[in-house]
Amino acid sequence: MKRILLTSTILTGALAGAAHAQQTFDLGTIVLSSSLTPVELGRTGATVEVLEGADAGGNDTTVIDALTRLPGVSATSNGGLGASSSIQIRGLPGRYVGTRINGIDVANPAGTQSQFNYGGLTAAGIDRIEVLKGSQSALYGSEAIAGVVNITTFRPEKLGFSGEYGVEAGSYGTYSGSLSMGHKSERGEIALTYGYVKSDGFSANAGNVEDDGFDQNTLHLTGAFDATETLTLGAALLYRDGDVDIDRTATNSTGSISTKERGARVYADLETGAVTHTLSYSYFDISRRDPTGFTSRFDGERKQLAYLGSAQLSAATIFNFGLDRTEESFVTSTDRGDEHTNSLQAELLVSPTSELDLSAALRYDDNSDFGGKTTGRVSAVWRPIDDLAFRAVIGSGFRTPSLFERFSSFGDPALSPEESISYELGVERTFAGGFVKATLFYTDIEDLIGFDPNSVACGSGFGCYNQIPGTTTSKGIELSGEYALSQRLTLYGNYTYTDAETDGARLTRTPKHDALVGLDMDLGSSFSAYADLRHVADVVPSAFAPANNKVGDYTLVGAGVSYDISDTAELYLRVENLFDEDYETAGGFNQPGRAAYVGLRASF
């Protein structure tokens, strides 16, 4: 089977009942992230949430707003559009979450922790998002203790030339637009997306009122070509260039940060009988400039050369195996550092019966500073009847201390990796018009890394990063469901209870209770609408939050209506934070109040 055809199937498969949340149980839906090679969603024991189309961000100003509607996903932000923002999965912060865009690892190697900043990630060209939960280092290496977010952009779905575009304007002087276009033939495809957003913004710092603006250009280019019957060549490019105003303090609002991201991935797929070989090279660099900051320059670079083989041993058995070498480096105004990691991994997928699917993965990472680290994952899904599935997963993970945590003025080269183990049990039942799903989860993290003001290892005089005594645990339950009340009205919702702490002390910025309920409505005469309510409760602010911070319980109500101008175009109106809730997710940083946006989406 040609890989270009498989890619097309993955990106265009219909997922019935998305409704802002997740998908119904479907053996035919292909997911990219839960194994080393694509598998059907109903045949993976791992918990994977899938968003497509408008649900992947088109109904929101930023993708992070769509992600926080998923069970087990929350976020923190230092302001509005473009401000530093990160997601949490099952109570664990962004440094434990890996992010890929079209197969490119976009975590910042020059950041305090190696993670992706979601603050400027708009919906421009984003077609599909998969959120894989639990410790996944056996598949993805470091930074995958909480899970992995896998993002893919627009690809043409039909032969010939096609595309889509959108324009939007709204509150805070925000204007955005995107254009995606591509061409698909029997032997290949190419796609290009350009997006632009500009916003006057609002004051990020709760102590002043000066607006903090943001503007950004985004570019994605993907392509694949069947050079022969057995050889496919492909590539992906990404580019982001953004500028955001920041408030350093309540009285100092003169800061501005410029960020450029550039990434590329090229690959070749070769079929040799029952074995498919993939050789790829990925590159990512980020340049961040903060002219009036304490440190004005942050540059990070990542290079990865990888091989992946997939052998169909029998009709019921697939063996995946691979190796890669990853090199990372960072440079700031005063510091620099680098490392490399050689990795070897294997995965066995077995279906002993038509009702049972098993997988086992093992990975060995040899870091230039720490030596070897072995991680594994075992999962199972059992379907005793067609509309009922039971899932179980055990996985281990690790997080290598970031280059900044080791080699900056506050770093300690002697730091050791953090280690984790996670467990989950889940059950899902589908029925005519809907589904219900429940998942119990538990993650344990040892050898924690944090900033210790009493450490003298780095000689800064202000403290250093250090191995902090204690064990972090995150445990809880995710509940979600969807039900068609009628042909025109669908009810959906989810609830997550998370108990996350380190030796009895609650993890900060982590909601203990997070609930969402919503309605999708077909109003007839080409009109449709939705409304949802999200309530977050019992959140502990960080130790750095000001005394008058507003971190805590909050309730957000959103609503939207759209009108189909034609089969390929729609006008829409969206209102966020309808009742103008005044809240913070990071102490001392404002969040958007009531905001309205009007836009046009169309395809051709």
mmCIF file of N, CA and C in Angstrom, residues 447-561:
data_model
loop_
_atom_site.group_PDB
_atom_site.id
_atom_site.type_symbol
_atom_site.label_atom_id
_atom_site.label_comp_id
_atom_site.label_asym_id
_atom_site.label_seq_id
_atom_site.Cartn_x
_atom_site.Cartn_y
_atom_site.Cartn_z
ATOM 1 N N ASP A 447 12.343 12.176 41.227
ATOM 2 C CA ASP A 447 13.540 12.949 40.888
ATOM 3 C C ASP A 447 13.172 14.304 40.266
ATOM 4 N N LEU A 448 12.256 15.005 40.911
ATOM 5 C CA LEU A 448 11.738 16.266 40.392
ATOM 6 C C LEU A 448 12.826 17.320 40.248
ATOM 7 N N ILE A 449 12.656 18.172 39.246
ATOM 8 C CA ILE A 449 13.565 19.286 39.021
ATOM 9 C C ILE A 449 12.802 20.584 39.241
ATOM 10 N N GLY A 450 13.335 21.475 40.060
ATOM 11 C CA GLY A 450 12.706 22.759 40.316
ATOM 12 C C GLY A 450 13.746 23.790 40.707
ATOM 13 N N PHE A 451 13.318 25.038 40.786
ATOM 14 C CA PHE A 451 14.247 26.095 41.178
ATOM 15 C C PHE A 451 14.343 26.135 42.697
ATOM 16 N N ASP A 452 15.578 26.055 43.203
ATOM 17 C CA ASP A 452 15.832 26.037 44.642
ATOM 18 C C ASP A 452 16.597 27.307 45.014
ATOM 19 N N PRO A 453 15.947 28.269 45.692
ATOM 20 C CA PRO A 453 16.631 29.532 46.032
ATOM 21 C C PRO A 453 17.793 29.352 46.999
ATOM 22 N N ASN A 454 17.885 28.172 47.619
ATOM 23 C CA ASN A 454 18.956 27.922 48.586
ATOM 24 C C ASN A 454 20.144 27.166 47.978
ATOM 25 N N SER A 455 20.005 26.732 46.731
ATOM 26 C CA SER A 455 21.089 25.975 46.102
ATOM 27 C C SER A 455 22.234 26.907 45.698
ATOM 28 N N VAL A 456 23.466 26.421 45.862
ATOM 29 C CA VAL A 456 24.651 27.212 45.502
ATOM 30 C C VAL A 456 25.459 26.530 44.402
ATOM 31 N N ALA A 457 24.910 25.450 43.809
ATOM 32 C CA ALA A 457 25.668 24.666 42.831
ATOM 33 C C ALA A 457 26.074 25.487 41.619
ATOM 34 N N CYS A 458 25.233 26.443 41.203
ATOM 35 C CA CYS A 458 25.532 27.218 40.001
ATOM 36 C C CYS A 458 26.303 28.500 40.310
ATOM 37 N N GLY A 459 26.370 28.885 41.571
ATOM 38 C CA GLY A 459 27.107 30.077 41.959
ATOM 39 C C GLY A 459 26.459 31.386 41.577
ATOM 40 N N SER A 460 25.145 31.381 41.321
ATOM 41 C CA SER A 460 24.481 32.617 40.896
ATOM 42 C C SER A 460 24.296 33.598 42.051
ATOM 43 N N GLY A 461 24.230 33.075 43.257
ATOM 44 C CA GLY A 461 23.936 33.915 44.408
ATOM 45 C C GLY A 461 22.456 34.114 44.644
ATOM 46 N N PHE A 462 21.615 33.630 43.701
ATOM 47 C CA PHE A 462 20.154 33.763 43.826
ATOM 48 C C PHE A 462 19.448 32.407 43.860
ATOM 49 N N GLY A 463 20.211 31.322 43.817
ATOM 50 C CA GLY A 463 19.624 29.998 43.753
ATOM 51 C C GLY A 463 19.882 29.345 42.415
ATOM 52 N N CYS A 464 19.558 28.051 42.325
ATOM 53 C CA CYS A 464 19.834 27.273 41.115
ATOM 54 C C CYS A 464 18.740 26.230 40.928
ATOM 55 N N TYR A 465 18.685 25.679 39.726
ATOM 56 C CA TYR A 465 17.836 24.508 39.513
ATOM 57 C C TYR A 465 18.453 23.325 40.240
ATOM 58 N N ASN A 466 17.569 22.526 40.843
ATOM 59 C CA ASN A 466 18.051 21.470 41.717
ATOM 60 C C ASN A 466 17.081 20.298 41.675
ATOM 61 N N GLN A 467 17.569 19.117 42.084
ATOM 62 C CA GLN A 467 16.709 17.961 42.261
ATOM 63 C C GLN A 467 15.953 18.149 43.573
ATOM 64 N N ILE A 468 14.635 18.279 43.490
ATOM 65 C CA ILE A 468 13.808 18.582 44.644
ATOM 66 C C ILE A 468 13.296 17.286 45.256
ATOM 67 N N PRO A 469 13.483 17.087 46.564
ATOM 68 C CA PRO A 469 12.960 15.870 47.199
ATOM 69 C C PRO A 469 11.441 15.801 47.085
ATOM 70 N N GLY A 470 10.938 14.595 46.907
ATOM 71 C CA GLY A 470 9.491 14.425 46.872
ATOM 72 C C GLY A 470 9.022 13.656 45.666
ATOM 73 N N THR A 471 7.776 13.223 45.729
ATOM 74 C CA THR A 471 7.129 12.482 44.655
ATOM 75 C C THR A 471 5.874 13.228 44.223
ATOM 76 N N THR A 472 5.740 13.448 42.936
ATOM 77 C CA THR A 472 4.532 14.063 42.401
ATOM 78 C C THR A 472 3.589 12.965 41.922
ATOM 79 N N THR A 473 2.323 13.056 42.319
ATOM 80 C CA THR A 473 1.315 12.122 41.840
ATOM 81 C C THR A 473 0.141 12.915 41.274
ATOM 82 N N SER A 474 -0.409 12.413 40.204
ATOM 83 C CA SER A 474 -1.624 12.973 39.625
ATOM 84 C C SER A 474 -2.574 11.822 39.353
ATOM 85 N N LYS A 475 -3.731 11.873 39.976
ATOM 86 C CA LYS A 475 -4.700 10.790 39.816
ATOM 87 C C LYS A 475 -6.104 11.372 39.729
ATOM 88 N N GLY A 476 -6.991 10.636 39.083
ATOM 89 C CA GLY A 476 -8.347 11.133 38.950
ATOM 90 C C GLY A 476 -9.157 10.331 37.968
ATOM 91 N N ILE A 477 -10.233 10.960 37.477
ATOM 92 C CA ILE A 477 -11.141 10.294 36.546
ATOM 93 C C ILE A 477 -11.613 11.295 35.497
ATOM 94 N N GLU A 478 -11.731 10.819 34.263
ATOM 95 C CA GLU A 478 -12.289 11.589 33.157
ATOM 96 C C GLU A 478 -13.599 10.942 32.726
ATOM 97 N N LEU A 479 -14.633 11.754 32.616
ATOM 98 C CA LEU A 479 -15.932 11.295 32.152
ATOM 99 C C LEU A 479 -16.341 12.144 30.957
ATOM 100 N N SER A 480 -16.884 11.534 29.937
ATOM 101 C CA SER A 480 -17.344 12.302 28.780
ATOM 102 C C SER A 480 -18.472 11.556 28.094
ATOM 103 N N GLY A 481 -19.259 12.313 27.335
ATOM 104 C CA GLY A 481 -20.375 11.697 26.635
ATOM 105 C C GLY A 481 -21.016 12.632 25.645
ATOM 106 N N GLU A 482 -21.904 12.050 24.845
ATOM 107 C CA GLU A 482 -22.628 12.796 23.824
ATOM 108 C C GLU A 482 -23.928 12.063 23.552
ATOM 109 N N TYR A 483 -25.000 12.839 23.354
ATOM 110 C CA TYR A 483 -26.291 12.202 23.096
ATOM 111 C C TYR A 483 -27.128 13.082 22.178
ATOM 112 N N ALA A 484 -27.664 12.490 21.130
ATOM 113 C CA ALA A 484 -28.532 13.215 20.201
ATOM 114 C C ALA A 484 -29.935 13.244 20.783
ATOM 115 N N LEU A 485 -30.330 14.402 21.307
ATOM 116 C CA LEU A 485 -31.669 14.540 21.876
ATOM 117 C C LEU A 485 -32.743 14.465 20.803
ATOM 118 N N SER A 486 -32.394 14.909 19.597
ATOM 119 C CA SER A 486 -33.273 14.818 18.442
ATOM 120 C C SER A 486 -32.400 14.902 17.205
ATOM 121 N N GLN A 487 -33.007 14.925 16.055
ATOM 122 C CA GLN A 487 -32.221 15.034 14.824
ATOM 123 C C GLN A 487 -31.523 16.385 14.721
ATOM 124 N N ARG A 488 -31.998 17.364 15.472
ATOM 125 C CA ARG A 488 -31.447 18.710 15.364
ATOM 126 C C ARG A 488 -30.767 19.198 16.631
ATOM 127 N N LEU A 489 -30.719 18.409 17.663
ATOM 128 C CA LEU A 489 -30.179 18.873 18.939
ATOM 129 C C LEU A 489 -29.303 17.792 19.564
ATOM 130 N N THR A 490 -28.033 18.135 19.814
ATOM 131 C CA THR A 490 -27.080 17.186 20.403
ATOM 132 C C THR A 490 -26.505 17.778 21.682
ATOM 133 N N LEU A 491 -26.554 16.988 22.743
ATOM 134 C CA LEU A 491 -25.997 17.365 24.036
ATOM 135 C C LEU A 491 -24.648 16.685 24.205
ATOM 136 N N TYR A 492 -23.647 17.424 24.667
ATOM 137 C CA TYR A 492 -22.333 16.835 24.900
ATOM 138 C C TYR A 492 -21.728 17.422 26.168
ATOM 139 N N GLY A 493 -20.741 16.736 26.726
ATOM 140 C CA GLY A 493 -20.109 17.256 27.927
ATOM 141 C C GLY A 493 -19.013 16.349 28.439
ATOM 142 N N ASN A 494 -18.257 16.857 29.400
ATOM 143 C CA ASN A 494 -17.243 16.052 30.062
ATOM 144 C C ASN A 494 -16.937 16.641 31.428
ATOM 145 N N TYR A 495 -16.341 15.821 32.267
ATOM 146 C CA TYR A 495 -15.939 16.241 33.614
ATOM 147 C C TYR A 495 -14.644 15.527 33.967
ATOM 148 N N THR A 496 -13.705 16.273 34.550
ATOM 149 C CA THR A 496 -12.444 15.695 34.998
ATOM 150 C C THR A 496 -12.199 16.068 36.455
ATOM 151 N N TYR A 497 -11.941 15.054 37.254
ATOM 152 C CA TYR A 497 -11.493 15.266 38.633
ATOM 153 C C TYR A 497 -10.010 14.920 38.687
ATOM 154 N N THR A 498 -9.191 15.862 39.160
ATOM 155 C CA THR A 498 -7.744 15.674 39.208
ATOM 156 C C THR A 498 -7.227 15.997 40.603
ATOM 157 N N ASP A 499 -6.555 15.036 41.208
ATOM 158 C CA ASP A 499 -5.898 15.230 42.501
ATOM 159 C C ASP A 499 -4.395 15.149 42.246
ATOM 160 N N ALA A 500 -3.742 16.329 42.134
ATOM 161 C CA ALA A 500 -2.322 16.391 41.782
ATOM 162 C C ALA A 500 -1.565 17.083 42.906
ATOM 163 N N GLU A 501 -0.519 16.432 43.400
ATOM 164 C CA GLU A 501 0.225 16.990 44.526
ATOM 165 C C GLU A 501 1.642 16.446 44.562
ATOM 166 N N THR A 502 2.484 17.160 45.289
ATOM 167 C CA THR A 502 3.850 16.709 45.564
ATOM 168 C C THR A 502 4.005 16.584 47.070
ATOM 169 N N ASP A 503 4.092 15.367 47.545
ATOM 170 C CA ASP A 503 4.206 15.086 48.983
ATOM 171 C C ASP A 503 3.183 15.863 49.808
ATOM 172 N N GLY A 504 1.938 15.816 49.384
ATOM 173 C CA GLY A 504 0.851 16.451 50.120
ATOM 174 C C GLY A 504 0.568 17.884 49.755
ATOM 175 N N ALA A 505 1.459 18.542 49.023
ATOM 176 C CA ALA A 505 1.242 19.938 48.613
ATOM 177 C C ALA A 505 0.630 19.952 47.207
ATOM 178 N N ARG A 506 -0.519 20.600 47.045
ATOM 179 C CA ARG A 506 -1.210 20.650 45.763
ATOM 180 C C ARG A 506 -0.339 21.272 44.674
ATOM 181 N N LEU A 507 -0.418 20.717 43.472
ATOM 182 C CA LEU A 507 0.224 21.352 42.330
ATOM 183 C C LEU A 507 -0.522 22.641 42.001
ATOM 184 N N THR A 508 0.224 23.694 41.751
ATOM 185 C CA THR A 508 -0.399 24.990 41.487
ATOM 186 C C THR A 508 -0.960 25.063 40.068
ATOM 187 N N ARG A 509 -1.946 25.933 39.888
ATOM 188 C CA ARG A 509 -2.582 26.221 38.597
ATOM 189 C C ARG A 509 -3.314 25.009 38.014
ATOM 190 N N THR A 510 -3.564 23.982 38.812
ATOM 191 C CA THR A 510 -4.206 22.757 38.340
ATOM 192 C C THR A 510 -5.619 22.655 38.891
ATOM 193 N N PRO A 511 -6.643 22.688 38.047
ATOM 194 C CA PRO A 511 -8.015 22.558 38.542
ATOM 195 C C PRO A 511 -8.268 21.163 39.117
ATOM 196 N N LYS A 512 -8.896 21.130 40.291
ATOM 197 C CA LYS A 512 -9.331 19.841 40.822
ATOM 198 C C LYS A 512 -10.602 19.384 40.116
ATOM 199 N N HIS A 513 -11.467 20.351 39.758
ATOM 200 C CA HIS A 513 -12.712 20.045 39.058
ATOM 201 C C HIS A 513 -12.765 20.862 37.770
ATOM 202 N N ASP A 514 -13.084 20.197 36.670
ATOM 203 C CA ASP A 514 -13.164 20.866 35.371
ATOM 204 C C ASP A 514 -14.319 20.224 34.600
ATOM 205 N N ALA A 515 -15.392 20.995 34.368
ATOM 206 C CA ALA A 515 -16.591 20.437 33.745
ATOM 207 C C ALA A 515 -17.023 21.283 32.552
ATOM 208 N N LEU A 516 -17.548 20.618 31.538
ATOM 209 C CA LEU A 516 -18.053 21.278 30.334
ATOM 210 C C LEU A 516 -19.375 20.641 29.945
ATOM 211 N N VAL A 517 -20.351 21.469 29.564
ATOM 212 C CA VAL A 517 -21.606 20.971 29.006
ATOM 213 C C VAL A 517 -22.003 21.890 27.867
ATOM 214 N N GLY A 518 -22.517 21.314 26.778
ATOM 215 C CA GLY A 518 -22.844 22.131 25.625
ATOM 216 C C GLY A 518 -23.931 21.527 24.767
ATOM 217 N N LEU A 519 -24.457 22.343 23.857
ATOM 218 C CA LEU A 519 -25.485 21.935 22.914
ATOM 219 C C LEU A 519 -25.079 22.340 21.512
ATOM 220 N N ASP A 520 -25.247 21.430 20.569
ATOM 221 C CA ASP A 520 -25.157 21.743 19.145
ATOM 222 C C ASP A 520 -26.567 21.741 18.579
ATOM 223 N N MET A 521 -26.906 22.777 17.815
ATOM 224 C CA MET A 521 -28.284 22.943 17.354
ATOM 225 C C MET A 521 -28.336 23.194 15.858
ATOM 226 N N ASP A 522 -29.194 22.448 15.167
ATOM 227 C CA ASP A 522 -29.518 22.694 13.770
ATOM 228 C C ASP A 522 -30.830 23.472 13.765
ATOM 229 N N LEU A 523 -30.780 24.757 13.420
ATOM 230 C CA LEU A 523 -31.949 25.624 13.503
ATOM 231 C C LEU A 523 -32.778 25.629 12.233
ATOM 232 N N GLY A 524 -32.344 24.920 11.201
ATOM 233 C CA GLY A 524 -33.058 24.908 9.938
ATOM 234 C C GLY A 524 -32.784 26.161 9.122
ATOM 235 N N SER A 525 -33.244 26.168 7.881
ATOM 236 C CA SER A 525 -33.052 27.308 6.973
ATOM 237 C C SER A 525 -31.590 27.722 6.895
ATOM 238 N N SER A 526 -30.679 26.739 6.902
ATOM 239 C CA SER A 526 -29.229 26.946 6.769
ATOM 240 C C SER A 526 -28.581 27.550 8.014
ATOM 241 N N PHE A 527 -29.317 27.658 9.121
ATOM 242 C CA PHE A 527 -28.754 28.185 10.357
ATOM 243 C C PHE A 527 -28.398 27.042 11.311
ATOM 244 N N SER A 528 -27.301 27.201 12.023
ATOM 245 C CA SER A 528 -26.934 26.282 13.111
ATOM 246 C C SER A 528 -26.323 27.101 14.237
ATOM 247 N N ALA A 529 -26.265 26.518 15.431
ATOM 248 C CA ALA A 529 -25.766 27.258 16.584
ATOM 249 C C ALA A 529 -25.196 26.293 17.603
ATOM 250 N N TYR A 530 -24.440 26.839 18.530
ATOM 251 C CA TYR A 530 -23.964 26.059 19.661
ATOM 252 C C TYR A 530 -23.892 26.969 20.881
ATOM 253 N N ALA A 531 -23.887 26.361 22.049
ATOM 254 C CA ALA A 531 -23.677 27.070 23.306
ATOM 255 C C ALA A 531 -23.015 26.105 24.266
ATOM 256 N N ASP A 532 -22.046 26.586 25.030
ATOM 257 C CA ASP A 532 -21.404 25.721 26.007
ATOM 258 C C ASP A 532 -21.056 26.486 27.274
ATOM 259 N N LEU A 533 -20.925 25.760 28.340
ATOM 260 C CA LEU A 533 -20.569 26.310 29.651
ATOM 261 C C LEU A 533 -19.447 25.470 30.231
ATOM 262 N N ARG A 534 -18.373 26.134 30.655
ATOM 263 C CA ARG A 534 -17.257 25.442 31.286
ATOM 264 C C ARG A 534 -17.049 26.020 32.680
ATOM 265 N N HIS A 535 -16.991 25.138 33.670
ATOM 266 C CA HIS A 535 -16.783 25.559 35.051
ATOM 267 C C HIS A 535 -15.516 24.901 35.591
ATOM 268 N N VAL A 536 -14.618 25.724 36.130
ATOM 269 C CA VAL A 536 -13.358 25.266 36.718
ATOM 270 C C VAL A 536 -13.371 25.631 38.195
ATOM 271 N N ALA A 537 -12.982 24.678 39.047
ATOM 272 C CA ALA A 537 -13.063 24.929 40.483
ATOM 273 C C ALA A 537 -11.869 24.331 41.216
ATOM 274 N N ASP A 538 -11.534 24.964 42.338
ATOM 275 C CA ASP A 538 -10.506 24.514 43.268
ATOM 276 C C ASP A 538 -9.124 24.508 42.610
ATOM 277 N N VAL A 539 -8.615 25.720 42.354
ATOM 278 C CA VAL A 539 -7.296 25.919 41.753
ATOM 279 C C VAL A 539 -6.417 26.661 42.752
ATOM 280 N N VAL A 540 -5.181 26.204 42.927
ATOM 281 C CA VAL A 540 -4.234 26.832 43.849
ATOM 282 C C VAL A 540 -3.271 27.711 43.055
ATOM 283 N N PRO A 541 -3.149 29.010 43.385
ATOM 284 C CA PRO A 541 -2.194 29.872 42.663
ATOM 285 C C PRO A 541 -0.762 29.513 43.023
ATOM 286 N N SER A 542 0.177 29.912 42.175
ATOM 287 C CA SER A 542 1.584 29.631 42.441
ATOM 288 C C SER A 542 2.094 30.538 43.554
ATOM 289 N N ALA A 543 3.254 30.180 44.072
ATOM 290 C CA ALA A 543 3.850 30.962 45.154
ATOM 291 C C ALA A 543 4.260 32.356 44.695
ATOM 292 N N PHE A 544 4.380 32.564 43.381
ATOM 293 C CA PHE A 544 4.801 33.855 42.840
ATOM 294 C C PHE A 544 3.624 34.770 42.527
ATOM 295 N N ALA A 545 2.387 34.288 42.710
ATOM 296 C CA ALA A 545 1.215 35.099 42.403
ATOM 297 C C ALA A 545 1.078 36.228 43.426
ATOM 298 N N PRO A 546 0.683 37.432 42.989
ATOM 299 C CA PRO A 546 0.486 38.530 43.941
ATOM 300 C C PRO A 546 -0.670 38.230 44.896
ATOM 301 N N ALA A 547 -0.672 38.935 46.018
ATOM 302 C CA ALA A 547 -1.660 38.660 47.061
ATOM 303 C C ALA A 547 -3.084 38.866 46.564
ATOM 304 N N ASN A 548 -3.299 39.783 45.637
ATOM 305 C CA ASN A 548 -4.648 40.078 45.157
ATOM 306 C C ASN A 548 -4.982 39.331 43.869
ATOM 307 N N ASN A 549 -4.346 38.198 43.630
ATOM 308 C CA ASN A 549 -4.569 37.450 42.392
ATOM 309 C C ASN A 549 -6.003 36.898 42.342
ATOM 310 N N LYS A 550 -6.424 36.561 41.110
ATOM 311 C CA LYS A 550 -7.775 36.057 40.893
ATOM 312 C C LYS A 550 -7.774 34.616 40.398
ATOM 313 N N VAL A 551 -6.732 33.858 40.731
ATOM 314 C CA VAL A 551 -6.694 32.448 40.381
ATOM 315 C C VAL A 551 -7.667 31.707 41.283
ATOM 316 N N GLY A 552 -8.535 30.924 40.699
ATOM 317 C CA GLY A 552 -9.542 30.208 41.491
ATOM 318 C C GLY A 552 -10.672 29.737 40.614
ATOM 319 N N ASP A 553 -11.878 29.660 41.186
ATOM 320 C CA ASP A 553 -13.035 29.181 40.452
ATOM 321 C C ASP A 553 -13.454 30.193 39.380
ATOM 322 N N TYR A 554 -13.895 29.687 38.242
ATOM 323 C CA TYR A 554 -14.480 30.563 37.226
ATOM 324 C C TYR A 554 -15.410 29.764 36.321
ATOM 325 N N THR A 555 -16.324 30.486 35.688
ATOM 326 C CA THR A 555 -17.293 29.887 34.776
ATOM 327 C C THR A 555 -17.307 30.683 33.485
ATOM 328 N N LEU A 556 -17.114 30.010 32.370
ATOM 329 C CA LEU A 556 -17.095 30.649 31.052
ATOM 330 C C LEU A 556 -18.241 30.108 30.213
ATOM 331 N N VAL A 557 -18.966 31.018 29.581
ATOM 332 C CA VAL A 557 -20.062 30.647 28.688
ATOM 333 C C VAL A 557 -19.738 31.159 27.290
ATOM 334 N N GLY A 558 -19.846 30.306 26.309
ATOM 335 C CA GLY A 558 -19.617 30.684 24.919
ATOM 336 C C GLY A 558 -20.807 30.306 24.061
ATOM 337 N N ALA A 559 -20.987 31.004 22.970
ATOM 338 C CA ALA A 559 -22.096 30.710 22.067
ATOM 339 C C ALA A 559 -21.736 31.167 20.672
ATOM 340 N N GLY A 560 -22.357 30.548 19.686
ATOM 341 C CA GLY A 560 -22.106 30.939 18.311
ATOM 342 C C GLY A 560 -23.256 30.546 17.414
ATOM 343 N N VAL A 561 -23.400 31.258 16.308
ATOM 344 C CA VAL A 561 -24.408 30.942 15.306
ATOM 345 C C VAL A 561 -23.773 31.074 13.935
#
